[in-house]
Short mmCIF file of C-alpha atoms in Angstrom, two decimals:
data_model
loop_
_atom_site.label_atom_id
_atom_site.label_comp_id
_atom_site.label_asym_id
_atom_site.label_seq_id
_atom_site.Cartn_x
_atom_site.Cartn_y
_atom_site.Cartn_z
CA UNK A 129 -116.82 123.60 -17.28
CA UNK A 130 -118.80 122.09 -20.17
CA UNK A 131 -115.86 119.85 -21.06
CA UNK A 132 -115.70 118.62 -17.46
CA UNK A 133 -119.41 117.80 -17.50
CA UNK A 134 -119.05 115.91 -20.78
CA UNK A 135 -116.04 114.00 -19.44
CA UNK A 136 -117.89 113.15 -16.21
CA UNK A 137 -120.94 111.97 -18.15
CA UNK A 138 -118.79 109.79 -20.40
CA UNK A 139 -117.01 108.30 -17.38
CA UNK A 140 -120.34 107.60 -15.65
CA UNK A 141 -121.82 105.87 -18.70
CA UNK A 142 -118.74 103.72 -19.22
CA UNK A 143 -118.67 102.79 -15.55
CA UNK A 144 -122.34 101.85 -15.60
CA UNK A 145 -121.78 99.66 -18.65
CA UNK A 146 -118.89 97.89 -16.90
CA UNK A 147 -120.90 97.45 -13.71
CA UNK A 148 -123.85 96.00 -15.61
CA UNK A 149 -121.54 93.49 -17.32
CA UNK A 150 -119.99 92.51 -13.98
CA UNK A 151 -123.42 92.19 -12.33
CA UNK A 152 -124.56 89.87 -15.13
CA UNK A 153 -121.46 87.70 -14.76
CA UNK A 154 -121.97 87.43 -10.99
CA UNK A 155 -125.64 86.54 -11.49
CA UNK A 156 -124.59 83.66 -13.74
CA UNK A 157 -121.96 82.44 -11.28
CA UNK A 158 -124.44 82.55 -8.39
CA UNK A 159 -127.55 81.09 -10.02
CA UNK A 160 -126.20 78.85 -12.78
CA UNK A 161 -122.59 77.94 -11.99
CA UNK A 162 -123.19 76.59 -8.49
CA UNK A 163 -122.23 79.62 -6.40
CA UNK A 164 -125.50 79.71 -4.47
CA UNK A 165 -125.29 76.08 -3.40
CA UNK A 166 -121.62 76.25 -2.39
CA UNK A 167 -121.69 79.51 -0.44
CA UNK A 168 -124.99 78.78 1.29
CA UNK A 169 -123.42 75.59 2.63
CA UNK A 170 -119.88 76.85 3.37
CA UNK A 171 -120.09 80.59 4.02
CA UNK A 172 -119.56 80.31 7.79
CA UNK A 173 -116.25 78.49 7.48
CA UNK A 174 -115.09 80.87 4.74
CA UNK A 175 -115.97 83.88 6.88
CA UNK A 176 -114.13 82.56 9.91
CA UNK A 177 -111.10 81.63 7.81
CA UNK A 178 -110.25 85.27 7.08
CA UNK A 179 -109.70 88.49 8.92
CA UNK A 180 -111.87 91.14 7.26
CA UNK A 181 -110.59 94.71 7.42
CA UNK A 182 -113.06 97.43 6.47
CA UNK A 183 -111.70 100.89 5.61
CA UNK A 184 -114.42 103.45 6.28
CA UNK A 185 -114.87 107.21 6.60
CA UNK A 186 -115.65 110.20 4.45
CA UNK A 187 -114.54 109.92 0.83
CA UNK A 188 -111.48 112.02 -0.05
CA UNK A 189 -110.07 111.27 3.40
CA UNK A 190 -107.31 108.91 2.29
CA UNK A 191 -109.29 105.66 2.17
CA UNK A 192 -107.97 104.76 -1.29
CA UNK A 193 -104.43 105.73 -0.29
CA UNK A 194 -104.55 103.41 2.72
CA UNK A 195 -106.03 100.57 0.67
CA UNK A 196 -103.27 100.88 -1.91
CA UNK A 197 -100.61 101.13 0.80
CA UNK A 198 -101.78 97.90 2.42
CA UNK A 199 -102.01 96.24 -1.00
CA UNK A 200 -98.44 97.23 -1.85
CA UNK A 201 -97.06 95.70 1.35
CA UNK A 202 -98.09 92.27 0.03
CA UNK A 203 -99.66 91.05 3.28
CA UNK A 204 -103.33 91.36 2.35
CA UNK A 205 -105.77 90.79 -0.48
CA UNK A 206 -107.85 93.67 -1.82
CA UNK A 207 -110.45 94.12 -4.55
CA UNK A 208 -109.86 96.17 -7.68
CA UNK A 209 -112.65 98.61 -6.85
CA UNK A 210 -114.66 99.55 -3.81
CA UNK A 211 -116.44 96.53 -2.37
CA UNK A 212 -119.84 98.04 -3.14
CA UNK A 213 -119.08 97.87 -6.86
CA UNK A 214 -118.46 94.13 -6.69
CA UNK A 215 -121.90 93.26 -5.33
CA UNK A 216 -125.54 94.26 -5.47
CA UNK A 217 -126.16 92.90 -1.99
CA UNK A 218 -125.19 96.23 -0.44
CA UNK A 219 -127.06 99.38 -1.49
CA UNK A 220 -124.60 101.26 -3.68
CA UNK A 221 -123.60 104.78 -2.80
CA UNK A 222 -123.70 106.18 -6.32
CA UNK A 223 -126.65 108.26 -7.27
CA UNK A 224 -126.87 110.67 -10.18
CA UNK A 225 -126.41 114.24 -8.97
CA UNK A 226 -125.06 113.14 -5.59
CA UNK A 227 -121.48 112.14 -6.44
CA UNK A 228 -119.34 111.97 -3.28
CA UNK A 229 -122.11 113.22 -0.97
CA UNK A 230 -123.91 109.96 -0.17
CA UNK A 231 -124.78 111.15 3.34
CA UNK A 232 -127.66 113.10 1.76
CA UNK A 233 -129.48 109.78 1.28
CA UNK A 234 -127.93 107.88 4.19
CA UNK A 235 -131.19 106.19 5.21
CA UNK A 236 -131.26 104.33 1.88
CA UNK A 237 -127.81 102.87 2.52
CA UNK A 238 -128.42 101.44 5.98
CA UNK A 239 -128.65 97.72 6.74
CA UNK A 240 -129.85 96.45 10.12
CA UNK A 241 -128.14 93.73 12.15
CA UNK A 242 -131.18 91.52 12.38
CA UNK A 243 -133.02 89.90 9.49
CA UNK A 244 -130.08 90.28 7.12
CA UNK A 245 -128.18 87.00 7.62
CA UNK A 246 -129.71 85.72 4.38
CA UNK A 247 -127.63 88.32 2.50
CA UNK A 248 -124.25 87.07 3.72
CA UNK A 249 -123.72 83.99 1.48
CA UNK A 250 -124.30 86.10 -1.64
CA UNK A 251 -122.19 88.99 -0.34
CA UNK A 252 -119.35 86.62 0.46
CA UNK A 253 -119.68 84.92 -2.94
CA UNK A 254 -119.40 88.25 -4.75
CA UNK A 255 -116.45 89.54 -2.73
CA UNK A 256 -114.44 86.32 -2.74
CA UNK A 257 -114.77 86.11 -6.53
CA UNK A 258 -113.50 89.68 -6.85
CA UNK A 259 -110.22 88.87 -5.07
CA UNK A 260 -106.96 87.64 -6.61
CA UNK A 261 -106.52 83.88 -6.21
CA UNK A 262 -105.70 82.51 -3.76
CA UNK A 263 -106.93 85.13 -1.27
CA UNK A 264 -104.67 85.88 1.67
CA UNK A 265 -105.62 85.44 5.31
CA UNK A 266 -106.34 89.17 5.63
CA UNK A 267 -108.86 90.71 3.23
CA UNK A 268 -109.19 94.49 2.97
CA UNK A 269 -112.44 96.02 1.72
CA UNK A 270 -112.79 99.74 1.09
CA UNK A 271 -116.17 101.41 0.75
CA UNK A 272 -116.31 104.77 2.56
CA UNK A 273 -120.11 104.59 2.91
CA UNK A 274 -119.76 101.41 4.95
CA UNK A 275 -119.25 103.80 7.85
CA UNK A 276 -123.06 103.69 7.96
CA UNK A 277 -123.06 99.87 8.08
CA UNK A 278 -120.35 99.15 10.63
CA UNK A 279 -122.84 97.56 13.02
CA UNK A 280 -124.14 95.26 10.26
CA UNK A 281 -120.67 94.17 9.17
CA UNK A 282 -119.44 93.73 12.74
CA UNK A 283 -122.42 91.49 13.50
CA UNK A 284 -122.07 89.18 10.51
CA UNK A 285 -118.28 88.97 10.09
CA UNK A 286 -116.77 87.14 13.09
CA UNK A 287 -113.31 88.63 12.50
CA UNK A 288 -114.23 92.18 11.52
CA UNK A 289 -111.68 94.97 11.92
CA UNK A 290 -112.44 98.60 11.10
CA UNK A 291 -110.02 101.37 10.18
CA UNK A 292 -111.60 104.81 10.25
CA UNK A 293 -109.92 107.46 8.10
CA UNK A 294 -110.08 111.07 9.25
CA UNK A 295 -108.72 114.08 7.32
CA UNK A 296 -108.83 117.84 7.62
CA UNK A 297 -112.36 118.79 6.57
CA UNK A 298 -111.24 121.86 4.64
CA UNK A 299 -109.07 119.71 2.35
CA UNK A 300 -111.82 117.11 1.99
CA UNK A 301 -114.38 119.74 1.00
CA UNK A 302 -112.06 121.19 -1.62
CA UNK A 303 -111.59 117.73 -3.10
CA UNK A 304 -115.33 117.06 -3.24
CA UNK A 305 -115.93 120.43 -4.90
CA UNK A 306 -113.12 119.86 -7.42
CA UNK A 307 -114.09 116.29 -8.32
CA UNK A 308 -117.88 116.56 -8.31
CA UNK A 309 -118.67 120.25 -8.73
CA UNK A 310 -120.78 120.44 -5.57
CA UNK A 311 -120.75 123.55 -3.40
CA UNK A 312 -118.50 123.59 -0.36
CA UNK A 313 -121.65 123.95 1.75
CA UNK A 314 -122.91 120.53 0.63
CA UNK A 315 -119.40 119.13 0.95
CA UNK A 316 -119.08 120.47 4.51
CA UNK A 317 -122.44 119.02 5.52
CA UNK A 318 -121.38 115.67 4.07
CA UNK A 319 -117.99 115.66 5.84
CA UNK A 320 -119.70 116.49 9.13
CA UNK A 321 -122.38 113.80 8.73
CA UNK A 322 -119.85 111.15 7.72
CA UNK A 323 -117.65 112.08 10.67
CA UNK A 324 -120.57 111.99 13.09
CA UNK A 325 -121.53 108.54 11.78
CA UNK A 326 -117.94 107.37 12.29
CA UNK A 327 -117.85 108.63 15.86
CA UNK A 328 -121.20 107.03 16.64
CA UNK A 329 -120.64 103.67 14.98
CA UNK A 330 -117.09 103.12 16.20
CA UNK A 331 -118.62 102.58 19.63
CA UNK A 332 -120.58 99.59 18.30
CA UNK A 333 -117.67 97.50 17.02
CA UNK A 334 -115.05 95.48 18.83
CA UNK A 335 -111.95 96.16 16.73
CA UNK A 336 -111.44 99.76 15.64
CA UNK A 337 -108.41 101.88 14.75
CA UNK A 338 -108.48 105.56 13.79
CA UNK A 339 -105.90 106.71 11.26
CA UNK A 340 -105.40 110.34 10.32
CA UNK A 341 -104.59 111.10 6.71
CA UNK A 342 -102.00 113.57 7.96
CA UNK A 343 -100.17 110.85 9.91
CA UNK A 344 -100.43 108.42 7.01
CA UNK A 345 -98.82 110.94 4.66
CA UNK A 346 -96.31 112.52 7.06
CA UNK A 347 -95.40 109.64 9.36
CA UNK A 348 -95.80 106.29 7.62
CA UNK A 349 -93.42 104.47 10.03
CA UNK A 350 -95.57 105.55 12.97
CA UNK A 351 -98.78 104.55 11.18
CA UNK A 352 -97.20 101.26 10.12
CA UNK A 353 -96.42 100.42 13.74
CA UNK A 354 -100.03 101.02 14.75
CA UNK A 355 -101.41 99.12 11.74
CA UNK A 356 -99.02 96.23 12.32
CA UNK A 357 -100.10 95.88 15.93
CA UNK A 358 -103.78 96.23 15.07
CA UNK A 359 -103.73 93.69 12.22
CA UNK A 360 -101.04 91.46 13.75
CA UNK A 361 -98.76 91.68 10.74
CA UNK A 362 -95.18 92.79 10.05
CA UNK A 363 -95.10 96.56 10.60
CA UNK A 364 -91.78 96.90 8.77
CA UNK A 365 -93.36 95.56 5.58
CA UNK A 366 -96.03 98.26 5.81
CA UNK A 367 -93.44 100.95 6.57
CA UNK A 368 -91.59 100.12 3.35
CA UNK A 369 -94.57 101.54 1.44
CA UNK A 370 -93.22 104.99 2.31
CA UNK A 371 -90.68 104.54 -0.50
CA UNK A 372 -93.19 103.47 -3.15
CA UNK A 373 -95.24 105.56 -5.59
CA UNK A 374 -99.00 105.76 -6.07
CA UNK A 375 -101.29 106.45 -9.01
CA UNK A 376 -104.12 108.53 -7.59
CA UNK A 377 -106.26 111.43 -8.78
CA UNK A 378 -105.18 114.24 -6.45
CA UNK A 379 -105.08 118.04 -6.39
CA UNK A 380 -101.73 117.84 -8.19
CA UNK A 381 -103.12 115.68 -11.02
CA UNK A 382 -103.18 111.99 -11.89
CA UNK A 383 -99.47 111.42 -12.39
CA UNK A 384 -97.72 108.73 -10.33
CA UNK A 385 -96.43 110.38 -7.16
CA UNK A 386 -94.79 109.59 -3.87
CA UNK A 387 -96.55 109.58 -0.53
CA UNK A 388 -97.02 113.14 0.77
CA UNK A 389 -99.49 115.38 2.54
CA UNK A 390 -101.52 117.40 0.02
CA UNK A 391 -103.69 119.32 2.48
CA UNK A 392 -101.93 122.62 1.90
CA UNK A 393 -102.34 122.44 -1.86
CA UNK A 394 -106.05 121.67 -1.46
CA UNK A 395 -106.87 124.28 1.15
CA UNK A 396 -104.99 126.98 -0.73
CA UNK A 397 -107.50 126.60 -3.57
CA UNK A 398 -110.36 127.67 -1.31
CA UNK A 399 -111.51 131.28 -1.11
CA UNK A 400 -111.97 133.00 2.23
CA UNK A 401 -115.75 132.83 1.76
CA UNK A 402 -115.52 129.09 1.14
CA UNK A 403 -113.38 128.60 4.24
CA UNK A 404 -115.92 130.53 6.30
CA UNK A 405 -118.76 128.43 4.84
CA UNK A 406 -117.02 125.19 5.74
CA UNK A 407 -116.40 126.45 9.27
CA UNK A 408 -120.06 127.44 9.59
CA UNK A 409 -121.44 124.03 8.61
CA UNK A 410 -118.75 121.73 10.00
CA UNK A 411 -117.29 123.81 12.83
CA UNK A 412 -118.05 121.58 15.84
CA UNK A 413 -116.52 118.49 14.23
CA UNK A 414 -113.53 120.46 12.95
CA UNK A 415 -112.93 121.62 16.52
CA UNK A 416 -113.42 118.10 17.87
CA UNK A 417 -110.71 116.74 15.57
CA UNK A 418 -108.50 119.81 16.05
CA UNK A 419 -108.50 120.94 12.41
CA UNK A 420 -108.21 124.47 11.06
CA UNK A 421 -107.60 126.10 7.71
CA UNK A 422 -104.92 128.56 8.69
CA UNK A 423 -102.25 126.11 9.71
CA UNK A 424 -102.63 124.21 6.43
CA UNK A 425 -102.58 127.14 4.03
CA UNK A 426 -99.64 127.88 1.75
CA UNK A 427 -100.29 131.60 1.94
CA UNK A 428 -102.46 133.82 4.21
#
């Protein structure tokens, strides 16, 4: 336990140092190297020249997996990290002591539709400079907490497309507990709040597609067909990702692994008391999505 805390602290400090360096570089590019002048004048044409795909939902729901899958198909451009890391224009969803449960300070992450147009040239400058050159027609941005800002993004990006990731809440809560050390009660509250925000905000955007983690992991060809139709790209190229491997931190470790559903492994790590706690705090949304613990467990 102590070793995990030391490792987490070390990771956080190194990440903050990297972020500070990147923020300084972006400041120079914007204020000194001509970025402000160029993007203030041309941001509208740059925006309209790309289809922007925002992957949103609760963290630990497969958002990173989907981003990497789309990146591997070679049809889109993506950023190295979550979009929020590549800019200070958006309020960042990292706060000490609240890792992976940003819904507990959701009000601080919101951005309204109106009065925020002035932010867009700088946001676009930061994101475009974080992409491989030249950027493709379709740009994929992944920040789970953007589920709270779907209305803002939909309003300012003329070709905004949203993919909402949904995953069994029991597995998500286990992942939050394992990765951050928070109780399953806080994790369950967070999963419920993030899911409620997704259901509310999906009604406010024009282009929306729901993807279940379970379908992504178990039926990539079916998901590829839906993604291909939604994004107007070659579905077969996406389906080929089923045969590739991924480097992700999962319940089975950090080793490179093939695409597969890890819900059972996650849920089997929960105690009966923890399962009951998750059901108590997230029950209505679990029922709405049709999720349970029993049909995902390895053993009774």
